[in-house]
Coordinates of C-alpha atoms in Angstrom, one line a residue:
Chain A
M364 CA 7.7 -23.0 8.7
N365 CA 6.5 -19.7 10.0
H366 CA 3.2 -18.7 8.5
L367 CA 1.4 -17.0 11.4
S368 CA -2.1 -15.6 11.5
S369 CA -3.1 -12.0 12.2
E370 CA -5.9 -13.4 14.3
T371 CA -3.3 -14.6 16.9
F372 CA -1.2 -11.4 17.1
K373 CA -1.0 -11.5 20.9
E374 CA 0.3 -15.1 21.0
N375 CA 2.6 -14.4 18.1
A376 CA 4.0 -11.3 19.8
R377 CA 4.6 -13.2 23.1
A378 CA 6.5 -15.9 21.3
A379 CA 8.6 -13.3 19.4
L380 CA 9.5 -11.5 22.7
A381 CA 10.9 -14.8 24.0
D382 CA 13.2 -15.2 20.9
V383 CA 16.5 -13.6 22.0
Q384 CA 18.2 -14.1 18.6
L385 CA 15.3 -12.4 16.8
R386 CA 15.2 -9.4 19.1
G387 CA 19.0 -8.9 18.7
A388 CA 18.6 -9.0 14.9
L389 CA 15.7 -6.6 15.0
K390 CA 17.4 -4.1 17.4
N391 CA 20.4 -3.9 15.1
A392 CA 18.5 -3.5 11.9
T393 CA 15.8 -1.1 13.0
S394 CA 18.2 1.2 14.8
L395 CA 20.6 1.3 11.9
F396 CA 17.8 1.9 9.4
G397 CA 16.5 4.7 11.6
E398 CA 19.9 6.4 11.9
R399 CA 20.5 6.3 8.2
R400 CA 17.0 7.6 7.4
K401 CA 17.5 10.5 9.8
E402 CA 20.9 11.4 8.3
A403 CA 19.5 11.2 4.7
A404 CA 16.5 13.4 5.5
A405 CA 18.7 16.0 7.2
S406 CA 20.8 16.2 4.1
L407 CA 18.0 18.0 2.3
P408 CA 17.1 21.5 3.5
N409 CA 13.5 21.1 2.5
W410 CA 12.5 17.7 3.7
E411 CA 9.2 18.9 5.2
D412 CA 8.2 20.6 2.0
L413 CA 9.0 17.5 0.0
R414 CA 6.7 15.4 2.3
T415 CA 3.9 17.9 2.0
H416 CA 4.3 18.0 -1.7
A417 CA 4.4 14.3 -2.1
R418 CA 1.2 13.9 -0.1
A419 CA -0.5 16.6 -2.2
I420 CA 0.4 14.6 -5.3
K421 CA -0.9 11.4 -3.8
D422 CA -4.1 13.1 -2.7
E423 CA -4.7 14.5 -6.1
V424 CA -4.3 11.1 -7.7
L425 CA -6.5 9.3 -5.2
L426 CA -9.3 11.8 -5.6
H427 CA -9.3 11.2 -9.4
L428 CA -8.0 7.7 -9.4
D429 CA -10.4 6.5 -12.2
R430 CA -9.2 9.3 -14.5
Y431 CA -5.5 8.8 -13.8
L432 CA -5.7 5.0 -14.2
E433 CA -7.5 5.4 -17.5
E434 CA -4.8 7.8 -18.7
F435 CA -2.0 5.5 -17.6
V436 CA -3.6 2.5 -19.3
R437 CA -4.2 4.4 -22.5
N438 CA -0.6 5.5 -22.7
A439 CA 0.9 2.2 -21.7
E440 CA -1.3 0.4 -24.3
S441 CA -0.4 2.8 -27.0
R442 CA 3.3 1.9 -26.5
G443 CA 2.7 -1.8 -26.7
A444 CA 1.9 -2.9 -23.2
A445 CA -1.1 -5.2 -22.5
V446 CA -3.1 -4.2 -19.4
H447 CA -5.1 -6.6 -17.3
W448 CA -7.5 -5.7 -14.5
A449 CA -7.9 -7.9 -11.4
R450 CA -10.6 -7.3 -8.9
D451 CA -9.0 -9.5 -6.3
A452 CA -6.0 -11.7 -5.5
A453 CA -7.5 -14.8 -7.1
E454 CA -8.2 -13.0 -10.3
A455 CA -4.7 -11.5 -10.5
N456 CA -3.1 -14.9 -9.9
S457 CA -5.3 -16.5 -12.6
I458 CA -4.3 -13.8 -15.1
V459 CA -0.6 -14.3 -14.4
C460 CA -0.8 -18.1 -14.4
G461 CA -2.8 -18.0 -17.6
L462 CA -0.2 -15.8 -19.3
A463 CA 2.6 -18.0 -18.2
T464 CA 0.9 -21.3 -19.1
E465 CA -0.1 -20.0 -22.6
R466 CA 3.6 -19.3 -23.1
N467 CA 4.7 -22.8 -22.0
A468 CA 6.7 -21.3 -19.2
H469 CA 8.7 -23.7 -17.0
I470 CA 10.8 -21.3 -15.1
V471 CA 9.6 -17.9 -13.7
V472 CA 12.0 -15.4 -12.2
K473 CA 10.6 -12.8 -9.8
S474 CA 11.9 -9.6 -8.4
K475 CA 10.7 -8.4 -5.1
S476 CA 7.1 -7.4 -5.1
M477 CA 4.9 -6.9 -2.0
T478 CA 1.8 -7.0 -4.2
T479 CA 2.5 -10.5 -5.4
E480 CA 3.2 -11.5 -1.8
E481 CA -0.2 -10.1 -1.0
T482 CA -1.8 -12.3 -3.6
H483 CA 0.4 -15.3 -2.8
L484 CA 1.3 -15.6 -6.5
N485 CA 4.1 -18.1 -5.9
D486 CA 1.8 -20.7 -4.5
A487 CA -0.5 -20.3 -7.6
L488 CA 2.4 -20.5 -10.1
E489 CA 3.8 -23.6 -8.3
A490 CA 0.3 -25.2 -8.3
A491 CA 0.3 -24.6 -12.1
G492 CA 3.5 -26.6 -12.4
M493 CA 6.1 -23.8 -12.7
Q494 CA 9.4 -23.3 -10.9
V495 CA 9.3 -19.9 -9.3
V496 CA 12.6 -18.3 -8.3
E497 CA 12.7 -15.2 -6.1
T498 CA 15.8 -13.2 -7.2
D499 CA 16.1 -10.4 -4.6
L500 CA 18.7 -11.7 -2.2
G501 CA 16.5 -11.2 0.9
E502 CA 13.5 -12.8 -0.9
Y503 CA 15.7 -15.7 -2.1
I504 CA 16.8 -16.4 1.5
I505 CA 13.3 -16.5 2.8
Q506 CA 12.1 -18.6 -0.1
L507 CA 14.8 -21.1 0.7
A508 CA 13.8 -21.0 4.4
N509 CA 10.1 -21.3 3.4
E510 CA 9.2 -18.2 5.4
P511 CA 7.2 -15.0 4.6
P512 CA 9.0 -11.6 4.5
S513 CA 9.3 -9.9 7.8
H514 CA 10.0 -6.4 6.6
I515 CA 8.8 -4.4 3.6
I516 CA 12.2 -3.6 2.2
A517 CA 14.5 -6.1 4.0
P518 CA 12.6 -9.4 3.9
A519 CA 15.2 -11.4 5.8
I520 CA 15.9 -8.8 8.4
H521 CA 14.9 -11.3 11.2
K522 CA 17.8 -13.7 10.3
T523 CA 21.3 -13.5 11.5
R524 CA 24.3 -14.2 9.2
Q525 CA 24.9 -17.5 11.0
Q526 CA 21.4 -18.6 10.3
I527 CA 21.7 -17.6 6.6
G528 CA 25.1 -19.3 6.3
E529 CA 23.6 -22.6 7.7
L530 CA 20.7 -22.3 5.4
F531 CA 22.9 -21.8 2.3
T532 CA 25.1 -24.8 3.3
A533 CA 22.0 -27.0 3.7
E534 CA 20.1 -25.9 0.7
L535 CA 22.8 -24.8 -1.8
G536 CA 25.8 -26.9 -0.7
M537 CA 27.9 -23.8 0.2
P538 CA 30.9 -24.6 2.3
P539 CA 30.1 -23.5 5.9
T540 CA 30.9 -19.8 6.4
D541 CA 29.4 -16.6 7.9
N542 CA 31.1 -14.4 5.4
V543 CA 28.5 -12.1 3.8
D544 CA 30.5 -11.7 0.6
Q545 CA 30.8 -15.4 0.1
M546 CA 27.1 -15.9 0.7
T547 CA 26.3 -13.1 -1.7
S548 CA 28.4 -14.6 -4.5
T549 CA 26.9 -18.1 -3.9
A550 CA 23.5 -16.6 -4.5
R551 CA 24.7 -14.6 -7.5
A552 CA 26.0 -17.8 -9.2
K553 CA 22.9 -19.9 -8.5
L554 CA 20.6 -17.2 -9.6
R555 CA 22.4 -16.3 -12.9
D556 CA 21.7 -19.8 -14.0
R557 CA 18.0 -19.3 -13.4
F558 CA 17.9 -15.9 -15.1
A559 CA 19.5 -17.4 -18.2
A560 CA 16.9 -20.2 -18.3
A561 CA 13.8 -18.2 -17.4
D562 CA 10.8 -17.9 -19.7
V563 CA 8.9 -15.2 -17.8
G564 CA 10.0 -12.4 -15.5
I565 CA 7.6 -11.0 -12.9
S566 CA 8.2 -7.7 -11.2
G567 CA 6.4 -5.2 -9.0
V568 CA 6.0 -1.5 -9.7
N569 CA 7.0 1.5 -7.5
F570 CA 5.4 4.3 -9.6
A571 CA 3.2 4.2 -12.7
I572 CA 3.2 7.5 -14.6
A573 CA -0.2 8.4 -16.1
E574 CA 1.3 11.0 -18.5
T575 CA 3.6 8.5 -20.3
G576 CA 2.4 5.0 -19.4
T577 CA 5.8 4.3 -17.8
I578 CA 6.4 2.0 -14.9
V579 CA 9.3 2.9 -12.6
I580 CA 11.0 0.3 -10.4
V581 CA 13.8 1.0 -7.9
E582 CA 16.4 -1.4 -6.5
N583 CA 20.0 -1.9 -5.5
E584 CA 20.9 -5.3 -6.6
G585 CA 20.2 -5.4 -10.4
N586 CA 17.9 -8.4 -10.2
I587 CA 14.9 -6.2 -11.3
R588 CA 16.8 -5.2 -14.4
L589 CA 17.6 -8.8 -15.2
T590 CA 14.0 -9.9 -14.5
T591 CA 12.6 -7.2 -16.8
S592 CA 15.3 -7.5 -19.5
L593 CA 16.1 -11.1 -20.1
P594 CA 13.0 -13.3 -20.3
R595 CA 10.8 -13.1 -23.4
T596 CA 7.8 -12.0 -21.4
H597 CA 7.7 -9.4 -18.6
I598 CA 4.6 -9.2 -16.3
A599 CA 4.4 -6.3 -13.9
V600 CA 1.9 -6.6 -11.0
M601 CA 0.8 -3.3 -9.3
G602 CA -1.9 -2.1 -6.9
I603 CA -4.2 0.5 -8.5
E604 CA -2.8 3.2 -6.1
K605 CA 0.6 3.2 -7.6
V606 CA -0.2 5.7 -10.3
I607 CA 1.2 9.3 -10.2
P608 CA 0.2 12.0 -12.6
R609 CA 3.3 13.4 -14.3
F610 CA 6.9 12.3 -15.1
A611 CA 8.2 15.4 -13.3
D612 CA 6.5 14.2 -10.1
L613 CA 9.2 11.6 -9.8
D614 CA 11.6 14.3 -8.6
V615 CA 9.8 14.4 -5.3
F616 CA 9.2 10.6 -4.9
L617 CA 12.7 9.6 -6.0
K618 CA 14.1 11.9 -3.3
L619 CA 11.8 10.6 -0.5
L620 CA 11.6 6.8 -1.2
P621 CA 15.3 5.9 -1.0
R622 CA 16.1 8.2 1.8
S623 CA 13.2 6.9 3.9
G624 CA 13.8 3.3 3.0
T625 CA 17.6 2.7 3.2
G626 CA 19.0 6.2 3.8
Q627 CA 20.4 6.4 0.3
R628 CA 20.3 9.5 -1.9
L629 CA 19.3 7.2 -4.8
T630 CA 19.2 3.5 -5.0
T631 CA 21.7 2.0 -7.4
Y632 CA 19.2 1.4 -10.2
Q633 CA 16.0 3.0 -11.4
S634 CA 14.4 1.3 -14.4
F635 CA 11.9 3.4 -16.4
I636 CA 10.0 0.9 -18.6
T637 CA 7.6 2.2 -21.2
G638 CA 5.8 -0.4 -23.3
T639 CA 7.7 -2.9 -25.4
K640 CA 10.7 -2.6 -27.6
R641 CA 10.2 -0.7 -30.8
A642 CA 12.3 -2.8 -33.2
S643 CA 12.8 -6.6 -33.0
S644 CA 16.6 -6.1 -33.0
D645 CA 16.3 -4.0 -29.7
E646 CA 17.0 -5.5 -26.3
G647 CA 14.3 -6.5 -23.9
P648 CA 11.2 -8.7 -23.7
E649 CA 8.9 -9.2 -26.7
E650 CA 5.8 -8.7 -24.5
M651 CA 5.0 -6.6 -21.6
H652 CA 1.9 -7.2 -19.4
I653 CA 0.7 -5.0 -16.6
V654 CA -1.8 -6.4 -14.0
L655 CA -3.7 -3.8 -12.1
L656 CA -4.9 -5.1 -8.8
D657 CA -7.8 -3.7 -6.7
N658 CA -8.2 -6.3 -3.9
G659 CA -10.0 -4.0 -1.5
R660 CA -8.1 -0.8 -2.4
S661 CA -11.1 1.0 -4.1
R662 CA -13.1 0.5 -0.9
M663 CA -10.5 2.5 1.1
L664 CA -11.4 5.6 -1.1
A665 CA -14.7 6.0 0.7
H666 CA -13.4 8.0 3.6
P667 CA -10.6 10.6 3.8
V668 CA -9.1 8.8 6.8
T669 CA -8.9 5.4 5.2
R670 CA -8.1 6.8 1.8
Q671 CA -4.7 8.0 3.0
S672 CA -3.6 4.4 3.4
L673 CA -3.3 4.3 -0.3
A674 CA -0.7 7.1 -0.3
C675 CA 1.9 4.6 1.1
I676 CA 5.0 4.2 -1.1
R677 CA 6.2 1.1 0.8
C678 CA 9.4 2.6 2.2
G679 CA 9.3 0.7 5.5
A680 CA 10.3 3.7 7.6
C681 CA 7.3 3.3 10.0
L682 CA 8.4 -0.3 10.8
N683 CA 11.8 0.8 11.9
A684 CA 10.4 3.6 14.0
C685 CA 7.7 1.6 15.7
P686 CA 8.5 0.5 19.3
V687 CA 6.1 -2.5 18.8
Y688 CA 7.7 -3.7 15.5
Q689 CA 11.2 -3.2 17.0
Q690 CA 10.3 -5.7 19.7
V691 CA 8.1 -8.3 17.9
G692 CA 9.3 -8.1 14.3
G693 CA 7.3 -8.7 11.1
H694 CA 6.1 -12.3 11.4
A695 CA 4.0 -11.6 14.5
Y696 CA 1.6 -9.5 12.4
G697 CA 0.6 -12.5 10.4
S698 CA 0.4 -10.4 7.3
V699 CA 2.8 -9.6 4.4
Y700 CA 2.4 -5.9 5.5
P701 CA 3.7 -5.7 9.1
G702 CA 4.4 -2.7 11.4
P703 CA 2.2 0.4 11.7
I704 CA 1.3 0.5 8.0
G705 CA 0.5 -3.2 8.1
A706 CA -1.7 -2.7 11.1
V707 CA -3.8 -0.3 9.1
I708 CA -3.7 -1.9 5.6
T709 CA -4.1 -5.6 6.7
P710 CA -7.5 -5.2 8.3
Q711 CA -8.7 -3.1 5.4
L712 CA -7.5 -5.7 2.8
M713 CA -8.3 -8.9 4.7
G714 CA -11.5 -7.9 6.4
I715 CA -11.5 -6.2 9.8
Q716 CA -12.5 -9.3 11.7
K717 CA -9.6 -11.3 10.5
A718 CA -7.1 -8.8 11.8
A719 CA -9.0 -7.2 14.6
Q720 CA -6.0 -7.3 17.0
L721 CA -3.7 -5.4 14.7
P722 CA -5.0 -1.9 15.2
Y723 CA -4.3 -2.4 18.9
A724 CA -0.7 -3.4 18.2
S725 CA 0.4 0.2 18.8
S726 CA 1.0 2.6 21.7
L727 CA -0.2 5.4 19.5
C728 CA 3.1 7.2 20.1
G729 CA 3.1 8.8 16.7
A730 CA 6.7 7.8 15.7
C731 CA 5.3 6.3 12.5
R732 CA 3.6 9.5 11.5
E733 CA 6.8 11.5 12.2
V734 CA 8.8 9.5 9.7
C735 CA 6.3 8.8 7.0
P736 CA 7.5 10.4 3.8
V737 CA 3.9 11.0 2.6
K738 CA 2.6 12.1 6.0
I739 CA 0.1 9.3 6.6
D740 CA -1.6 9.9 9.9
I741 CA -1.3 6.3 11.0
P742 CA -2.4 6.9 14.6
R743 CA -5.6 8.4 13.4
L744 CA -6.1 5.5 11.1
L745 CA -5.5 3.1 13.9
L746 CA -8.1 4.9 16.1
H747 CA -10.6 4.9 13.2
L748 CA -10.2 1.2 12.7
R749 CA -10.5 0.5 16.5
G750 CA -13.7 2.5 16.3
E751 CA -15.0 0.1 13.6
I752 CA -14.0 -3.0 15.6
S753 CA -15.6 -2.0 18.9
P754 CA -18.0 0.8 18.5
R755 CA -18.7 2.0 22.0
K756 CA -18.1 -1.4 23.6
G757 CA -15.9 -2.3 26.4
S758 CA -16.8 -4.3 29.5
W759 CA -19.1 -3.0 32.2
A760 CA -16.2 -2.8 34.6
E761 CA -14.2 -0.6 32.3
R762 CA -17.2 1.7 31.7
L763 CA -17.8 1.9 35.4
A764 CA -14.1 2.6 36.1
F765 CA -14.1 5.5 33.6
K766 CA -17.3 6.9 35.0
M767 CA -15.8 7.0 38.5
W768 CA -12.6 8.4 37.2
A769 CA -14.5 11.3 35.5
R770 CA -16.4 11.9 38.7
V771 CA -13.3 12.0 40.9
M772 CA -11.3 14.2 38.4
T773 CA -14.0 16.8 38.2
S774 CA -14.5 17.3 41.9
P775 CA -11.6 18.8 44.0
S776 CA -12.8 17.3 47.2
L777 CA -13.2 13.8 45.8
Y778 CA -9.8 14.2 44.1
K779 CA -8.1 15.0 47.5
L780 CA -9.8 12.2 49.2
S781 CA -8.8 9.8 46.5
S782 CA -5.1 10.6 46.7
V783 CA -5.2 10.1 50.5
A784 CA -7.0 6.8 50.0
G785 CA -4.7 5.8 47.2
R786 CA -1.6 6.3 49.4
I787 CA -3.0 4.0 52.0
L788 CA -4.6 1.5 49.7
Q789 CA -1.5 1.0 47.5
R790 CA 0.2 -0.8 50.4
V791 CA -2.5 -3.4 50.7
M792 CA -4.0 -3.7 47.2
P793 CA -2.4 -5.7 44.4
I794 CA -1.9 -3.7 41.3
S795 CA -3.3 -5.0 38.1
R796 CA -0.9 -7.6 36.7
A797 CA -1.5 -6.7 33.1
W798 CA -0.2 -3.3 33.8
T799 CA 2.8 -4.1 35.9
N800 CA 4.0 -7.1 33.8
G801 CA 6.0 -5.0 31.4
R802 CA 6.6 -1.9 33.5
D803 CA 7.0 -0.5 37.0
L804 CA 4.2 1.5 38.6
R805 CA 5.7 4.3 40.7
P806 CA 4.2 4.5 44.2
I807 CA 2.1 7.7 44.9
E808 CA 4.4 10.2 46.6
S809 CA 3.8 10.8 50.3
K810 CA 3.3 14.5 49.7
S811 CA 1.1 15.7 46.9
F812 CA 1.8 18.6 44.6
H813 CA -1.0 20.5 46.4
D814 CA 0.6 19.9 49.8
L815 CA 4.0 21.1 48.5
W816 CA 2.4 24.2 46.9
S817 CA 0.5 25.3 50.1
N818 CA 3.6 24.8 52.2
E819 CA 5.8 27.0 50.0
Chain B
M1071 CA -10.1 -10.5 -16.9
S1072 CA -12.1 -8.6 -19.2
N1073 CA -14.0 -5.4 -19.7
S1074 CA -16.1 -6.5 -16.8
A1075 CA -13.2 -6.4 -14.4
R1076 CA -12.2 -3.0 -15.7
E1077 CA -15.7 -1.6 -15.4
S1078 CA -16.2 -3.1 -12.0
I1079 CA -13.0 -1.6 -10.6
L1080 CA -13.5 1.8 -12.2
G1081 CA -17.1 1.7 -11.0
S1082 CA -16.0 0.8 -7.5
I1083 CA -13.5 3.7 -7.4
R1084 CA -16.2 6.1 -8.6
T1085 CA -18.8 4.9 -6.1
H1086 CA -16.5 5.0 -3.1
L1087 CA -15.1 8.4 -4.0
A1088 CA -18.6 9.7 -4.4
A1089 CA -19.6 8.4 -1.0
S1090 CA -16.6 10.1 0.7
P1091 CA -17.0 13.2 2.8
A1092 CA -15.6 16.4 1.3
P1093 CA -11.8 16.3 1.2
D1094 CA -9.5 18.8 2.7
V1095 CA -6.6 18.4 0.4
E1096 CA -3.7 20.7 0.6
E1097 CA -3.2 22.9 -2.4
H1098 CA -0.9 21.4 -5.0
Q1099 CA 2.2 23.5 -5.1
A1100 CA 4.5 24.2 -8.0
P1101 CA 7.4 21.8 -8.2
L1102 CA 10.1 22.5 -5.7
K1103 CA 13.5 23.8 -6.6
I1104 CA 16.1 22.3 -4.4
P1105 CA 19.0 24.7 -3.7
V1106 CA 22.1 23.1 -5.1
S1107 CA 25.6 23.7 -3.8
K1108 CA 27.4 26.0 -6.2
S1109 CA 30.4 23.7 -6.7
D1110 CA 31.5 22.7 -10.2
P1111 CA 29.1 20.0 -11.4
I1112 CA 31.9 17.9 -13.0
K1113 CA 33.8 17.8 -9.7
Q1114 CA 30.6 17.2 -7.7
F1115 CA 29.7 14.3 -10.1
K1116 CA 33.1 12.7 -9.5
E1117 CA 32.8 13.0 -5.7
S1118 CA 29.3 11.5 -5.9
V1119 CA 30.4 8.5 -8.0
E1120 CA 33.2 7.9 -5.6
S1121 CA 30.9 8.2 -2.5
V1122 CA 29.0 5.1 -3.8
S1123 CA 32.1 3.0 -4.5
G1124 CA 32.5 3.8 -8.2
H1125 CA 35.7 5.0 -9.9
C1126 CA 35.7 8.2 -11.9
T1127 CA 38.3 9.8 -14.1
I1128 CA 38.1 13.2 -15.7
T1129 CA 40.2 13.3 -18.8
T1130 CA 40.7 14.9 -22.2
D1131 CA 41.8 11.6 -23.7
A1132 CA 39.1 9.1 -23.0
A1133 CA 40.4 6.5 -25.4
D1134 CA 43.7 6.4 -23.5
V1135 CA 42.1 6.1 -20.1
L1136 CA 39.8 3.3 -21.4
K1137 CA 42.8 1.4 -22.8
Q1138 CA 44.6 1.7 -19.4
I1139 CA 41.6 0.4 -17.4
L1140 CA 41.2 -2.6 -19.8
T1141 CA 44.9 -3.4 -19.5
D1142 CA 44.8 -3.1 -15.7
L1143 CA 41.8 -5.4 -15.6
K1144 CA 43.4 -7.9 -18.0
A1145 CA 40.0 -8.0 -19.7
E1146 CA 39.7 -10.5 -22.5
R1147 CA 36.1 -10.6 -23.5
I1148 CA 34.7 -7.1 -23.9
A1149 CA 31.1 -6.3 -24.8
H1150 CA 30.2 -2.9 -26.4
S1151 CA 26.7 -1.4 -26.3
D1152 CA 26.8 -0.4 -30.0
N1153 CA 27.1 -4.1 -30.9
P1154 CA 26.3 -6.2 -27.9
P1155 CA 26.5 -10.0 -27.8
N1156 CA 23.2 -11.8 -27.5
A1157 CA 21.5 -12.3 -24.2
H1158 CA 22.9 -15.8 -23.6
D1159 CA 26.5 -15.2 -24.6
I1160 CA 26.9 -12.1 -22.6
F1161 CA 27.1 -14.1 -19.4
G1162 CA 30.7 -15.1 -20.4
Y1163 CA 32.0 -11.5 -20.8
D1164 CA 34.5 -9.8 -18.5
V1165 CA 33.7 -6.2 -19.2
G1166 CA 30.8 -4.2 -20.7
I1167 CA 31.4 -0.7 -22.2
S1168 CA 28.6 1.8 -22.8
T1169 CA 28.3 5.6 -23.1
A1170 CA 25.7 7.5 -21.1
Q1171 CA 23.3 10.1 -22.4
A1172 CA 23.4 12.2 -19.3
A1173 CA 24.6 12.2 -15.7
I1174 CA 23.5 13.8 -12.5
A1175 CA 26.1 15.6 -10.4
E1176 CA 24.3 15.7 -7.1
T1177 CA 23.9 11.9 -7.0
G1178 CA 26.6 10.5 -9.2
T1179 CA 24.0 8.9 -11.5
L1180 CA 24.4 7.8 -15.1
V1181 CA 21.4 8.1 -17.4
L1182 CA 21.2 5.5 -20.2
D1183 CA 18.6 5.6 -22.8
S1184 CA 17.6 2.6 -25.0
A1185 CA 16.9 4.9 -27.9
C1186 CA 20.6 5.7 -28.1
E1187 CA 22.3 2.4 -27.4
R1188 CA 21.6 -1.2 -26.4
H1189 CA 22.8 -0.7 -22.8
R1190 CA 20.4 -3.0 -20.9
L1191 CA 22.7 -6.1 -20.6
V1192 CA 26.1 -4.6 -21.3
S1193 CA 25.9 -2.3 -18.3
L1194 CA 24.4 -5.1 -16.1
V1195 CA 25.7 -8.6 -16.7
P1196 CA 29.5 -8.4 -17.0
P1197 CA 31.3 -8.0 -13.6
V1198 CA 32.8 -4.7 -14.7
H1199 CA 30.9 -1.8 -16.4
I1200 CA 32.8 1.1 -17.9
A1201 CA 30.8 4.1 -18.9
I1202 CA 32.0 7.1 -21.0
I1203 CA 30.2 10.4 -20.7
N1204 CA 30.8 13.8 -22.2
A1205 CA 31.5 16.4 -19.5
S1206 CA 28.9 18.7 -21.2
S1207 CA 26.2 16.1 -20.6
I1208 CA 26.4 16.3 -16.8
V1209 CA 23.4 18.1 -15.3
E1210 CA 23.2 19.3 -11.7
T1211 CA 20.1 17.7 -10.3
L1212 CA 17.7 14.8 -10.6
S1213 CA 15.1 17.3 -11.6
D1214 CA 17.2 18.6 -14.4
A1215 CA 17.7 15.0 -15.7
L1216 CA 13.9 14.3 -15.6
T1217 CA 13.3 17.5 -17.5
L1218 CA 15.8 16.5 -20.1
L1219 CA 14.1 13.1 -20.6
Q1220 CA 10.8 14.7 -21.2
K1221 CA 12.1 16.7 -24.2
K1222 CA 11.5 13.9 -26.6
E1223 CA 9.2 10.8 -26.9
I1224 CA 10.0 8.5 -24.1
S1225 CA 12.0 5.4 -24.9
P1226 CA 11.1 1.8 -23.9
A1227 CA 13.9 1.5 -21.4
I1228 CA 15.7 4.3 -19.5
T1229 CA 18.1 3.2 -16.7
F1230 CA 19.6 5.3 -13.9
I1231 CA 22.8 3.8 -12.5
T1232 CA 24.4 5.1 -9.3
G1233 CA 27.5 3.0 -8.4
P1234 CA 28.0 -0.7 -8.7
S1235 CA 25.3 -3.3 -7.8
R1236 CA 24.9 -3.6 -4.0
T1237 CA 22.8 -5.3 -1.3
A1238 CA 22.4 -5.1 2.4
D1239 CA 20.0 -8.0 2.8
I1240 CA 22.1 -9.9 5.2
E1241 CA 22.3 -8.1 8.6
L1242 CA 22.3 -4.8 6.7
T1243 CA 25.9 -5.5 5.8
L1244 CA 27.0 -3.9 2.6
A1245 CA 28.0 -6.4 -0.2
I1246 CA 29.0 -5.1 -3.6
G1247 CA 28.1 -6.8 -6.9
V1248 CA 25.2 -9.1 -6.1
H1249 CA 23.5 -9.3 -9.5
G1250 CA 25.0 -6.5 -11.5
P1251 CA 28.6 -5.3 -11.9
Q1252 CA 31.0 -5.5 -9.0
E1253 CA 32.9 -2.5 -10.4
L1254 CA 31.8 0.6 -12.1
Y1255 CA 34.3 2.9 -13.9
V1256 CA 33.1 6.3 -15.2
I1257 CA 35.2 8.2 -17.7
V1258 CA 34.3 11.8 -18.0
D1259 CA 35.4 13.1 -21.4
G1260 CA 36.2 16.8 -21.1
S1261 CA 37.7 17.2 -24.6
K1262 CA 34.6 18.7 -26.1

C-alpha cells in the first residue's frame, strides 16, 4: 500500500531516494520520454509558434470560461448528451454513483482519467457496491497493486517488468515470466471479459469543443474506444478547463499533446464523440452523460499567474524534465498530480496548507517551463505559491544572514575583508550540513579574481 | 446536481475572473499552416502507415488484394462494417473489414465516420483490421482532415486510427495489440 501524503513530502522523498529499484526505473523512463519528446518537437519546423498559439487559445477560453462552457453544454445537450455540474469531488462522485445505481450497474469499466483519480471515484463506486475495473494497462497494473498512479501518462512507470510479472502471477495466475508481450496478452484476455460484461463505461476527456459539443479523447491501447462504445451508458468526467472554442483548434493541440507526452506524431486512436447515437440501430451507448467538475478550478481564475495552471493539457512532459521528479518519482508528492505541474496544482486544489511543501520541491531550474507545450510559467507559479505560504517570514537568523550578505556585497572593502576571512575560516569552521549533504562545496581559491586581475 | 450547482460554478467563474488583474494575453493568431513536404500524398501515406507498424498496399484491384490477405490470414469469421455482428458476438471474430472516409498522409491516419458505416467495433475488437480507402480520399495534413469533417453536421462518433493498438506501459517497452487489433492492413484503391 502506497498512499502517501503531500504533507510529508520531505520524508517521502528521502524514502524514495533510498529505493534503488525505483530510481533505476525512473531514470530509464524519464530519459527515454525526454529524448522522444525532443525528437518529436524537432520534427516540426514551427514548434515554438504552435506553443504560443496553443497558449493563446487556452488564455482566450479561460478569460471567457463561463461563455465557452455554456456554449459547449448547449451543443452537447442538443445532440443528446446529459450534462451534470459538480462543485466538488464529493458532488461529482455522488452524481456518477447515482447514475450507475439507477441503472443497476454491477460492473463499471473505466479508461484512464486523472480527473476521476482526483475525485477518488473508484472508492466511491466500490462503496456503492460496484466492481470497478481500470482498463488502461498501466492503470490496471496499479489497481492490482493497490497503488496510486505515479505519472500522468504512464501510471506504472515506477515498476519494473519483474515486479509486474510477479504481480500478474500472484493476482491473475499468469505463469511466471518477465516477457512484456505475454503480460500484455494476459491483461487483454482478462479485460475483454470485463468489457463484455460491463454495464457502465467511465472515461475522461482531453478536449471538449464548445462549437460542436464534441468530446475528444486520445489513447494508444483501444480501451477508451471499448469503454465508450460497448456499455449501454457512457459517463465522461471532465474538469471545467478542458473546453476549447473551435473544432479547428484541435489542429494545434493534437500536434502538441502526443509529441509532448509520448513523442508520437499522433497517438493510435482519437475518439471524437458528439452526443448519443441518432438511430437505435446505430452502434454505441444509449446514453451519454458528461460531468463537469469545478473542485477549486474556478478559484484559480482570480489571478493571471494562477490562472495559467488551467491551461495544462496533462501531457506529463514537465515530470520527465524535472530533476526532482527524476529522482523521487510520483508517489512522493502524495497527490494524483505529481511533478512540477502537480506541485502547483495540488496546493491550489487541496488547500495550500495541506501541500505546503510541494512548491518547495523544485530548484526553479526552469526545465518544466522549457518543455511545457502551452508555455505555463511553472517557476513563477511556484514562487507565487511560496509567497502565499510564507509571506515575508523566515527565521531571524536567515534574515540577519541576508542583511549581512547585502551589507558585505555592497561595500568593496568589506567584500575584500570577507574573502580573506573566508579563506582562513573555511579551514576551521564546519560548513552547514544541509548544504553539503547532497553536494560538494568548493573551497575558496587562494587567489581571488581581483588579485589575478591586478597582477596581470 | 442541479441548477444550483450550475449557477454556483458559473457564478464562481464570473466572480473570480472579475477579481483578476488585467490580463496581458497574446494576440490570437490565424491558424497556422504547417509546411508540408511536397512528396506524393499517397506514397507519403503508405510510408507513414508503415512507420507505425501497419501494412499498406496501393493497388488498382482492391478486391483481389483483400482476397489475398484473407487467404494468407486463414481468416474464418469475418466481420464487415456494413453489416456488423452484435456487440457480444463480435468478440469471436478473426478479422474486421471497414472502409475509411478519409486518410491523412503526414501521419498515416484513417478517418472513420459513424455517419457512413458502423465501424466502432469492427475496426477495434477483432485481432486484425483491414481498411479500404480510395486514393482520392487521402488528404495531406491533419488540418485538412479537420476541415473536411466540418463541412457537414458532425456525427456521433468519428475515429482516427493510426496503426495497430499499442502500449508502452511496462518499462516503456512497445507491445502491439493490447486492446485493439494486433494487425492493421490498409488497402489504397487507386482505381478511381
